[in-house]
Amino acid sequence: MTDRWQFEVPTNGTKHLPPDARYMEALSSQGYGFEAAIADLVDNSIDAGAKDVVIHFLRDADRLVSLLVIDDGKGMTEEELDVAMTVGGRRDYDAKALGMFGTGLKSASLSHASAVTVVTKTRRTRAVGRRWLMERAVNGYQCDIVDPSYAQTLIDRYSERPIVWQGTVIRWDGVKNFPQHGGGGQTDRYLHRTINRLGLQLGLCLHRFLARDDFNITIAVEDVNTGLEYMNFGVDPLDPFGYPKVGHPEYPKTFTATIPSVGDVPLHAHVWPAKSTLDEYKAVGSVLDRQGFYFYRHNRLVQAGGWNNFRQPDQYLSLARVAVDLPDTAADVFRLTVKKEGVDTSPEFADALNEAVDTEGRRFTEYIGAADAVYREARRRAGTTRKAVIGPGKGFDPSLREAMEDELPVMHGEEPISVRWQKLDNGNFFDIDREDRVIVLNQHYRSAVLGGRRGGLNDAPTVKSLMFLLLHQVFEKEYSGSREKDNLQLWQSILVAAARAELERMADDE
């Protein structure tokens, strides 16, 4: 009776309300990260049956000009291309396709570029192309038709046998996060950082595909003037379950969660060995991020870590990882985000986890205890029973936060300690804001700490880590005793003297 009442609303006809052209701006503002956007394009290549995908950065001397994603998939006819370039364009997805919503190509591309051009060719059709230019897109969904001769030229550029070659080229122009000025090695530094992160992201979320013999992803950089391709390497699979030896002798083990609206869902529970330094373990976020569920949809990793309201993250569960292949008929229990970076689960899933068992009748909750025990035993053997601390927050480099959280148990539910530079009138090296949990470093000494280098939000990691180790206990106590106050004054005096000495050395060098 209640469900029926919800829909008993009198109506009087319908009215067609097409989206405003500014919807394109909203589409491009969904918070796509750069790596996630590229991964979405590669998903389309996999759906097209590609064996090889190339991610190609083009530069003109010190300036990056374009980014292209090229695949040797089956390509598209002109009609299929129009559907692909239509916002929300409906096409018949294969039962095992990675695409879902019909927005990934446009949303991912226009989140990072002012123009996206798609050129494609099948074995039996000519090369065709379309271009979304943001300024035209927001003015009535005007999509440009690419000149056929240019479309064929772009196809030929990436094919050894242009007569029979098939596939698709996606080109981004006006990429928003490319360095505006490439001088002083800025472009090289950007490429190093970006390609490293991109390789890790693609290696992780597509590791099952990359592990096959018939699929490859290559990242390359080419100078458009000289034609010199001075960087070209393949992406390696990064299996989050690729440990060389087990962390617990009884695992991995498969539990079964029975969900009434979905059926039986296998949970492949793993325990990593303690103190692992492998990228397969450490590349997945922080200690608290990397534990929990790893959801796959059609072999594509769509969530790396997280307990999905089953429990809170815990320092002692950092070795626990559970692989879950999402069922095709997920009902409303598993809802994939548009960016394929997470899965929203209903309370029905959490309830089923409490009742999940393996073939011997052992409960999934026992696995949680086993993973916890492995971590604690590793700490005991190392002789490190460390007290939990308030964790580091903004101002600390992510790799520094990760190292701290690896070594120190972190208090849960506590606002982290941040660090920032700020002008201090008292000449001290640092100040402490207990209420907002901030370590304030004196801006006057910043150049001394950085050695004259340009600063940033996460600069001076060595000094900041030392300040955290000296001061974190101050934030964990309600007040400072006389001995602690004396220590604070001691540290102030020595740090101020050191910073002033460094400033004097810098002045002498000038």
Short mmCIF file of C-alpha atoms in Angstrom, two decimals, residues 56-505:
data_model
loop_
_atom_site.label_atom_id
_atom_site.label_comp_id
_atom_site.label_asym_id
_atom_site.label_seq_id
_atom_site.Cartn_x
_atom_site.Cartn_y
_atom_site.Cartn_z
CA HIS A 56 51.12 9.48 -27.03
CA PHE A 57 52.29 12.82 -25.62
CA LEU A 58 53.29 15.26 -28.37
CA ARG A 59 55.64 18.12 -27.57
CA ASP A 60 57.10 21.02 -29.52
CA ALA A 61 60.52 21.53 -27.93
CA ASP A 62 59.73 22.49 -24.31
CA ARG A 63 55.97 22.81 -24.82
CA LEU A 64 53.44 19.98 -24.68
CA VAL A 65 50.86 20.41 -27.45
CA SER A 66 48.58 17.36 -27.60
CA LEU A 67 47.78 14.00 -26.12
CA LEU A 68 46.52 11.09 -28.20
CA VAL A 69 45.15 7.64 -27.38
CA ILE A 70 45.46 5.24 -30.32
CA ASP A 71 44.13 1.70 -30.55
CA ASP A 72 43.95 -1.04 -33.17
CA GLY A 73 40.40 -2.07 -32.31
CA LYS A 74 37.65 -2.67 -34.82
CA GLY A 75 36.97 1.04 -35.33
CA MET A 76 33.58 2.65 -35.94
CA THR A 77 31.40 3.46 -38.89
CA GLU A 78 30.28 7.04 -39.32
CA GLU A 79 26.91 6.25 -37.75
CA GLU A 80 28.56 4.53 -34.77
CA LEU A 81 30.91 7.50 -34.34
CA ASP A 82 27.96 9.90 -34.19
CA VAL A 83 26.42 7.80 -31.45
CA ALA A 84 29.72 7.66 -29.57
CA MET A 85 30.06 11.46 -29.73
CA THR A 86 26.47 12.08 -28.65
CA VAL A 87 26.08 12.95 -24.99
CA GLY A 88 24.37 9.97 -23.41
CA GLY A 89 24.29 8.26 -26.81
CA ARG A 90 22.63 4.88 -26.47
CA ARG A 91 24.31 1.88 -28.01
CA ASP A 92 24.02 -1.81 -27.42
CA TYR A 93 26.79 -2.70 -24.99
CA ASP A 94 28.17 -6.21 -25.09
CA ALA A 95 27.32 -8.27 -22.02
CA LYS A 96 30.98 -8.07 -20.93
CA ALA A 97 31.64 -4.48 -22.03
CA LEU A 98 33.46 -2.06 -19.73
CA GLY A 99 31.37 0.91 -20.90
CA MET A 100 28.02 1.59 -19.26
CA PHE A 101 26.63 5.10 -19.30
CA GLY A 102 27.46 6.58 -22.73
CA THR A 103 29.23 9.61 -21.21
CA GLY A 104 32.79 8.42 -20.53
CA LEU A 105 34.46 9.55 -23.77
CA LYS A 106 32.97 13.05 -23.68
CA SER A 107 33.08 13.62 -19.93
CA ALA A 108 36.58 12.24 -19.42
CA SER A 109 37.98 14.16 -22.39
CA LEU A 110 36.34 17.54 -21.85
CA SER A 111 37.24 17.42 -18.17
CA HIS A 112 40.86 17.83 -19.24
CA ALA A 113 40.89 19.33 -22.74
CA SER A 114 39.21 22.21 -24.52
CA ALA A 115 38.82 20.05 -27.63
CA VAL A 116 38.53 16.33 -28.28
CA THR A 117 38.84 14.90 -31.78
CA VAL A 118 37.95 11.29 -32.59
CA VAL A 119 39.06 9.75 -35.88
CA THR A 120 38.18 6.15 -36.67
CA LYS A 121 38.18 3.58 -39.45
CA THR A 122 36.86 0.06 -39.89
CA ARG A 123 38.21 -2.45 -42.41
CA ARG A 124 35.35 -1.75 -44.77
CA THR A 125 34.70 1.97 -44.30
CA ARG A 126 36.69 5.15 -44.88
CA ALA A 127 38.28 7.18 -42.14
CA VAL A 128 35.85 9.61 -40.52
CA GLY A 129 36.14 12.04 -37.63
CA ARG A 130 34.25 14.31 -35.27
CA ARG A 131 35.42 17.03 -32.91
CA TRP A 132 33.87 18.51 -29.81
CA LEU A 133 35.19 22.02 -29.22
CA MET A 134 33.98 23.17 -25.83
CA GLU A 135 33.02 26.65 -27.02
CA ARG A 136 30.85 25.12 -29.76
CA ALA A 137 29.50 22.38 -27.51
CA VAL A 138 28.00 24.88 -25.05
CA ASN A 139 26.40 26.76 -27.93
CA GLY A 140 23.81 24.26 -29.05
CA TYR A 141 25.73 20.97 -29.12
CA GLN A 142 27.52 21.84 -32.36
CA CYS A 143 29.89 18.95 -33.14
CA ASP A 144 32.46 19.55 -35.91
CA ILE A 145 32.83 17.16 -38.85
CA VAL A 146 36.51 16.43 -39.42
CA ASP A 147 37.73 16.73 -43.00
CA PRO A 148 38.04 13.16 -44.40
CA SER A 149 41.52 13.80 -45.80
CA TYR A 150 42.83 14.90 -42.40
CA ALA A 151 41.12 11.93 -40.77
CA GLN A 152 42.96 9.57 -43.14
CA THR A 153 46.25 11.44 -42.56
CA LEU A 154 45.94 10.98 -38.81
CA ILE A 155 45.08 7.32 -39.28
CA ASP A 156 48.09 6.85 -41.58
CA ARG A 157 50.40 8.45 -39.01
CA TYR A 158 49.76 5.57 -36.65
CA SER A 159 49.52 2.66 -39.06
CA GLU A 160 52.17 0.72 -40.91
CA ARG A 161 49.65 -0.60 -43.44
CA PRO A 162 47.10 2.21 -43.94
CA ILE A 163 45.07 0.34 -46.57
CA VAL A 164 43.91 -2.39 -44.18
CA TRP A 165 44.49 -0.71 -40.79
CA GLN A 166 41.49 -0.26 -38.56
CA GLY A 167 41.15 1.43 -35.21
CA THR A 168 40.53 4.74 -33.45
CA VAL A 169 42.57 7.82 -32.58
CA ILE A 170 41.42 10.17 -29.81
CA ARG A 171 43.21 13.51 -29.69
CA TRP A 172 43.11 16.04 -26.86
CA ASP A 173 44.06 19.66 -27.52
CA GLY A 174 44.25 22.48 -25.01
CA VAL A 175 44.98 20.05 -22.18
CA LYS A 176 44.33 22.01 -19.00
CA ASN A 177 47.03 20.61 -16.76
CA PHE A 178 49.87 20.76 -19.29
CA PRO A 179 52.56 23.22 -18.10
CA GLN A 180 51.91 26.68 -19.51
CA HIS A 181 55.62 27.41 -19.74
CA GLY A 182 57.88 24.45 -20.33
CA GLY A 183 61.21 26.16 -19.70
CA GLY A 184 63.62 25.23 -16.94
CA GLY A 185 62.83 21.55 -17.23
CA GLN A 186 59.21 22.06 -16.16
CA THR A 187 57.84 19.91 -19.00
CA ASP A 188 60.29 17.10 -18.29
CA ARG A 189 59.36 17.09 -14.62
CA TYR A 190 55.66 17.11 -15.48
CA LEU A 191 56.07 14.18 -17.87
CA HIS A 192 58.08 12.19 -15.34
CA ARG A 193 55.47 12.63 -12.60
CA THR A 194 52.43 12.21 -14.83
CA ILE A 195 53.65 9.18 -16.76
CA ASN A 196 54.70 7.46 -13.54
CA ARG A 197 51.25 7.98 -11.99
CA LEU A 198 49.50 7.04 -15.22
CA GLY A 199 51.50 3.83 -15.54
CA LEU A 200 50.64 2.84 -11.99
CA GLN A 201 46.93 3.64 -12.43
CA LEU A 202 46.59 1.74 -15.70
CA GLY A 203 48.75 -1.12 -14.44
CA LEU A 204 46.48 -1.44 -11.41
CA CYS A 205 42.95 -1.06 -12.77
CA LEU A 206 43.67 -3.06 -15.95
CA HIS A 207 46.12 -5.58 -14.50
CA ARG A 208 44.04 -8.61 -15.49
CA PHE A 209 44.08 -7.49 -19.14
CA LEU A 210 47.77 -6.56 -19.11
CA ALA A 211 48.63 -9.98 -17.73
CA ARG A 212 47.39 -11.52 -21.00
CA ASP A 213 49.77 -12.15 -23.89
CA ASP A 214 47.51 -10.42 -26.41
CA PHE A 215 47.07 -6.96 -24.85
CA ASN A 216 49.57 -4.14 -24.40
CA ILE A 217 49.56 -0.48 -23.39
CA THR A 218 52.45 1.75 -24.41
CA ILE A 219 53.17 5.29 -23.19
CA ALA A 220 55.34 7.37 -25.52
CA VAL A 221 56.58 10.96 -25.95
CA GLU A 222 57.46 12.44 -29.36
CA ASP A 223 58.83 15.77 -30.52
CA VAL A 224 56.62 16.89 -33.42
CA ASN A 225 59.42 18.89 -35.07
CA THR A 226 62.17 16.28 -35.07
CA GLY A 227 60.00 13.18 -35.04
CA LEU A 228 62.23 11.88 -32.26
CA GLU A 229 60.41 9.50 -29.90
CA TYR A 230 62.64 9.66 -26.86
CA MET A 231 60.38 7.84 -24.41
CA ASN A 232 58.54 4.63 -25.15
CA PHE A 233 57.75 1.94 -22.62
CA GLY A 234 55.07 -0.61 -21.88
CA VAL A 235 52.76 -0.55 -18.89
CA ASP A 236 53.28 -3.50 -16.57
CA PRO A 237 50.40 -5.18 -14.71
CA LEU A 238 50.19 -4.22 -11.05
CA ASP A 239 48.30 -7.03 -9.36
CA PRO A 240 47.10 -5.93 -5.89
CA PHE A 241 47.07 -9.62 -4.97
CA GLY A 242 50.49 -10.36 -6.44
CA TYR A 243 52.43 -11.21 -3.29
CA PRO A 244 55.36 -13.67 -3.58
CA LYS A 245 54.47 -15.54 -0.38
CA VAL A 246 51.32 -15.68 1.72
CA GLY A 247 50.93 -13.63 4.85
CA HIS A 248 48.86 -16.32 6.58
CA PRO A 249 49.11 -20.09 5.89
CA GLU A 250 45.31 -20.53 5.67
CA TYR A 251 44.80 -17.81 3.05
CA PRO A 252 43.76 -17.00 0.37
CA LYS A 253 40.34 -18.46 1.03
CA THR A 254 36.94 -17.97 -0.60
CA PHE A 255 33.88 -17.03 1.41
CA THR A 256 30.36 -16.82 0.01
CA ALA A 257 28.02 -13.94 0.80
CA THR A 258 24.40 -14.80 0.06
CA ILE A 259 22.45 -11.70 -0.94
CA PRO A 260 18.72 -12.34 -1.43
CA SER A 261 18.26 -9.95 -4.36
CA VAL A 262 21.48 -11.00 -6.14
CA GLY A 263 22.41 -14.53 -5.12
CA ASP A 264 25.77 -15.92 -3.99
CA VAL A 265 28.73 -13.54 -4.26
CA PRO A 266 32.21 -15.09 -3.78
CA LEU A 267 34.67 -13.16 -1.58
CA HIS A 268 38.30 -14.06 -2.26
CA ALA A 269 40.05 -13.12 0.98
CA HIS A 270 43.82 -12.54 1.03
CA VAL A 271 46.36 -11.62 3.69
CA TRP A 272 49.47 -9.82 2.46
CA PRO A 273 52.80 -10.55 4.14
CA ALA A 274 53.80 -7.85 6.62
CA LYS A 275 56.30 -5.09 5.78
CA SER A 276 56.01 -5.56 2.01
CA THR A 277 57.80 -2.96 -0.13
CA LEU A 278 56.35 -4.13 -3.46
CA ASP A 279 54.53 -1.63 -5.69
CA GLU A 280 51.67 -4.11 -5.83
CA TYR A 281 51.12 -3.39 -2.15
CA LYS A 282 52.33 0.16 -1.58
CA ALA A 283 50.99 1.83 -4.76
CA VAL A 284 47.39 1.56 -3.59
CA GLY A 285 46.93 4.67 -1.44
CA SER A 286 47.75 4.95 2.24
CA VAL A 287 47.72 2.22 4.87
CA LEU A 288 44.06 2.92 5.61
CA ASP A 289 43.09 3.22 1.93
CA ARG A 290 44.63 0.03 0.59
CA GLN A 291 42.79 -2.44 2.86
CA GLY A 292 39.34 -3.87 2.20
CA PHE A 293 37.39 -4.71 -0.93
CA TYR A 294 38.77 -4.74 -4.47
CA PHE A 295 35.77 -4.80 -6.76
CA TYR A 296 36.09 -5.96 -10.36
CA ARG A 297 33.58 -5.50 -13.13
CA HIS A 298 34.26 -7.69 -16.15
CA ASN A 299 37.90 -8.06 -15.00
CA ARG A 300 38.39 -4.29 -14.72
CA LEU A 301 39.27 -3.06 -11.21
CA VAL A 302 36.69 -0.41 -10.30
CA GLN A 303 37.47 0.02 -6.60
CA ALA A 304 40.82 -0.46 -4.87
CA GLY A 305 40.28 -0.72 -1.13
CA GLY A 306 37.63 0.41 1.34
CA TRP A 307 35.22 -1.46 3.59
CA ASN A 308 31.96 -0.04 2.15
CA ASN A 309 30.32 0.60 5.54
CA PHE A 310 31.05 -2.93 6.72
CA ARG A 311 33.56 -1.60 9.23
CA GLN A 312 35.93 1.31 9.79
CA PRO A 313 39.49 1.26 8.35
CA ASP A 314 41.98 0.03 10.90
CA GLN A 315 45.75 0.25 11.02
CA TYR A 316 45.86 -3.41 12.02
CA LEU A 317 43.93 -4.51 8.92
CA SER A 318 46.37 -3.02 6.42
CA LEU A 319 47.21 -6.53 5.15
CA ALA A 320 43.59 -7.53 4.44
CA ARG A 321 42.39 -7.43 0.83
CA VAL A 322 39.28 -9.07 -0.59
CA ALA A 323 38.70 -9.54 -4.34
CA VAL A 324 35.04 -9.38 -5.42
CA ASP A 325 33.85 -9.86 -8.99
CA LEU A 326 30.61 -7.93 -9.33
CA PRO A 327 27.68 -9.98 -10.63
CA ASP A 328 26.11 -8.85 -13.91
CA THR A 329 22.73 -8.64 -12.19
CA ALA A 330 23.73 -6.39 -9.31
CA ALA A 331 20.22 -5.00 -8.68
CA ASP A 332 20.63 -1.99 -6.37
CA VAL A 333 23.15 -3.74 -4.13
CA PHE A 334 26.24 -2.66 -6.13
CA ARG A 335 26.16 0.70 -7.91
CA LEU A 336 29.24 1.66 -9.92
CA THR A 337 30.20 5.33 -10.03
CA VAL A 338 30.39 6.97 -13.47
CA LYS A 339 34.17 7.43 -13.19
CA LYS A 340 34.64 3.73 -12.28
CA GLU A 341 36.54 4.71 -9.15
CA GLY A 342 34.24 3.23 -6.56
CA VAL A 343 31.23 1.08 -5.81
CA ASP A 344 28.33 2.14 -3.62
CA THR A 345 26.89 -0.83 -1.77
CA SER A 346 23.55 -1.18 -0.02
CA PRO A 347 23.13 -2.29 3.61
CA GLU A 348 22.10 -5.67 2.22
CA PHE A 349 25.74 -6.32 1.28
CA ALA A 350 27.06 -5.43 4.74
CA ASP A 351 24.44 -7.68 6.34
CA ALA A 352 25.44 -10.56 4.07
CA LEU A 353 29.10 -10.18 5.06
CA ASN A 354 28.28 -10.92 8.68
CA GLU A 355 26.79 -14.25 7.59
CA ALA A 356 29.33 -15.12 4.86
CA VAL A 357 31.11 -18.48 5.32
CA ASP A 358 33.70 -20.59 3.54
CA THR A 359 33.30 -24.25 2.55
CA GLU A 360 34.21 -25.35 6.08
CA GLY A 361 31.63 -23.09 7.69
CA ARG A 362 34.10 -20.49 8.98
CA ARG A 363 32.77 -16.97 9.02
CA PHE A 364 34.14 -14.02 7.09
CA THR A 365 34.53 -12.18 10.38
CA GLU A 366 37.14 -14.78 11.40
CA TYR A 367 39.20 -13.69 8.40
CA ILE A 368 39.20 -10.14 9.73
CA GLY A 369 40.62 -11.42 12.99
CA ALA A 370 43.29 -13.47 11.18
CA ALA A 371 44.53 -10.48 9.18
CA ASP A 372 44.63 -8.39 12.35
CA ALA A 373 46.65 -11.09 14.12
CA VAL A 374 49.27 -11.27 11.33
CA TYR A 375 49.88 -7.52 11.56
CA ARG A 376 50.12 -7.54 15.36
CA GLU A 377 52.47 -10.52 15.36
CA ALA A 378 54.78 -8.78 12.88
CA ARG A 379 54.87 -5.76 15.20
CA ARG A 380 55.57 -7.95 18.22
CA ARG A 381 58.46 -9.75 16.52
CA ALA A 382 59.94 -6.43 15.49
CA GLY A 383 59.69 -5.30 19.10
CA THR A 384 57.56 -2.31 18.14
CA THR A 385 54.51 -1.94 20.29
CA ARG A 386 53.88 1.68 19.41
CA LYS A 387 51.24 3.92 20.86
CA ALA A 388 48.60 5.21 18.46
CA VAL A 389 49.09 8.83 17.39
CA ILE A 390 47.05 11.54 15.69
CA GLY A 391 47.98 11.18 12.03
CA PRO A 392 49.51 13.71 9.60
CA GLY A 393 47.26 15.76 7.33
CA LYS A 394 47.55 18.67 4.89
CA GLY A 395 51.01 20.03 4.18
CA PHE A 396 52.73 16.65 4.41
CA ASP A 397 53.74 15.00 1.16
CA PRO A 398 51.51 11.95 0.43
CA SER A 399 54.50 9.60 0.38
CA LEU A 400 55.56 11.01 3.76
CA ARG A 401 52.08 10.48 5.21
CA GLU A 402 52.13 6.92 3.90
CA ALA A 403 55.50 6.20 5.52
CA MET A 404 54.30 7.63 8.85
CA GLU A 405 51.09 5.62 8.74
CA ASP A 406 53.09 2.48 7.90
CA GLU A 407 55.18 2.91 11.03
CA LEU A 408 52.78 4.48 13.50
CA PRO A 409 49.29 3.27 14.48
CA VAL A 410 46.88 6.12 13.74
CA MET A 411 43.99 7.17 15.98
CA HIS A 412 40.72 6.83 14.09
CA GLY A 413 38.08 9.53 14.05
CA GLU A 414 40.62 12.21 15.01
CA GLU A 415 41.26 15.37 12.97
CA PRO A 416 44.80 15.00 11.56
CA ILE A 417 47.68 17.36 12.29
CA SER A 418 48.36 19.79 9.43
CA VAL A 419 51.41 21.93 8.81
CA ARG A 420 51.64 25.27 7.00
CA TRP A 421 53.91 28.25 6.53
CA GLN A 422 52.73 31.54 7.99
CA LYS A 423 54.22 34.87 9.07
CA LEU A 424 55.02 34.85 12.81
CA ASP A 425 55.75 38.15 14.54
CA ASN A 426 57.58 36.64 17.52
CA GLY A 427 60.65 35.39 15.61
CA ASN A 428 60.03 31.79 16.63
CA PHE A 429 60.70 28.95 14.21
CA PHE A 430 57.29 27.40 14.83
CA ASP A 431 54.02 27.87 16.64
CA ILE A 432 51.30 25.43 17.68
CA ASP A 433 47.57 25.84 17.09
CA ARG A 434 46.08 23.20 19.38
CA GLU A 435 42.45 23.98 18.57
CA ASP A 436 42.82 23.58 14.79
CA ARG A 437 45.66 21.04 15.10
CA VAL A 438 48.16 22.94 12.99
CA ILE A 439 51.93 23.18 13.21
CA VAL A 440 52.72 26.69 11.97
CA LEU A 441 56.20 27.23 10.50
CA ASN A 442 57.58 30.75 10.30
CA GLN A 443 57.47 32.02 6.70
CA HIS A 444 60.60 34.11 7.42
CA TYR A 445 62.73 30.95 7.53
CA ARG A 446 61.17 29.19 4.56
CA SER A 447 63.90 30.12 2.08
CA ALA A 448 66.52 28.88 4.55
CA VAL A 449 64.76 25.53 4.92
CA LEU A 450 64.27 25.18 1.15
CA GLY A 451 67.75 26.36 0.24
CA GLY A 452 66.30 29.09 -1.98
CA ARG A 453 64.16 26.66 -3.98
CA ARG A 454 60.55 27.39 -4.82
CA GLY A 455 58.09 26.13 -2.24
CA GLY A 456 54.73 24.43 -2.43
CA LEU A 457 52.00 22.92 -0.27
CA ASN A 458 53.98 19.72 0.44
CA ASP A 459 57.49 21.19 0.47
CA ALA A 460 60.26 20.64 3.05
CA PRO A 461 59.35 16.98 3.80
CA THR A 462 62.42 16.37 5.95
CA VAL A 463 61.82 19.34 8.26
CA LYS A 464 58.09 18.73 8.41
CA SER A 465 58.53 15.08 9.33
CA LEU A 466 60.92 16.01 12.13
CA MET A 467 58.47 18.64 13.40
CA PHE A 468 55.70 16.05 13.41
CA LEU A 469 57.81 13.58 15.38
CA LEU A 470 58.75 16.30 17.89
CA LEU A 471 55.30 17.80 18.31
CA HIS A 472 52.56 15.22 17.69
CA GLN A 473 52.32 14.40 21.40
CA VAL A 474 51.53 18.04 22.17
CA PHE A 475 48.23 17.64 20.30
CA GLU A 476 47.43 14.39 22.11
CA LYS A 477 47.50 16.01 25.55
CA GLU A 478 45.13 18.56 27.03
CA TYR A 479 47.97 20.73 28.34
CA SER A 480 51.78 20.86 28.46
CA GLY A 481 53.70 20.17 31.65
CA SER A 482 56.78 22.10 32.76
CA ARG A 483 59.18 19.58 31.22
CA GLU A 484 57.37 19.64 27.89
CA LYS A 485 57.35 23.44 27.88
CA ASP A 486 61.09 23.43 28.50
CA ASN A 487 61.59 21.05 25.57
CA LEU A 488 59.51 23.31 23.31
CA GLN A 489 61.68 26.28 24.24
CA LEU A 490 64.84 24.24 23.66
CA TRP A 491 63.68 23.20 20.18
CA GLN A 492 62.69 26.77 19.36
CA SER A 493 66.11 28.16 20.26
CA ILE A 494 68.11 25.57 18.34
CA LEU A 495 65.90 25.69 15.22
CA VAL A 496 65.93 29.50 15.12
CA ALA A 497 69.74 29.52 15.44
CA ALA A 498 70.06 26.94 12.66
CA ALA A 499 67.71 28.82 10.33
CA ARG A 500 69.46 32.14 10.92
CA ALA A 501 72.83 30.55 10.24
CA GLU A 502 71.49 29.21 6.94
CA LEU A 503 70.12 32.64 5.98
CA GLU A 504 73.53 34.17 6.66
CA ARG A 505 75.22 31.55 4.48
#
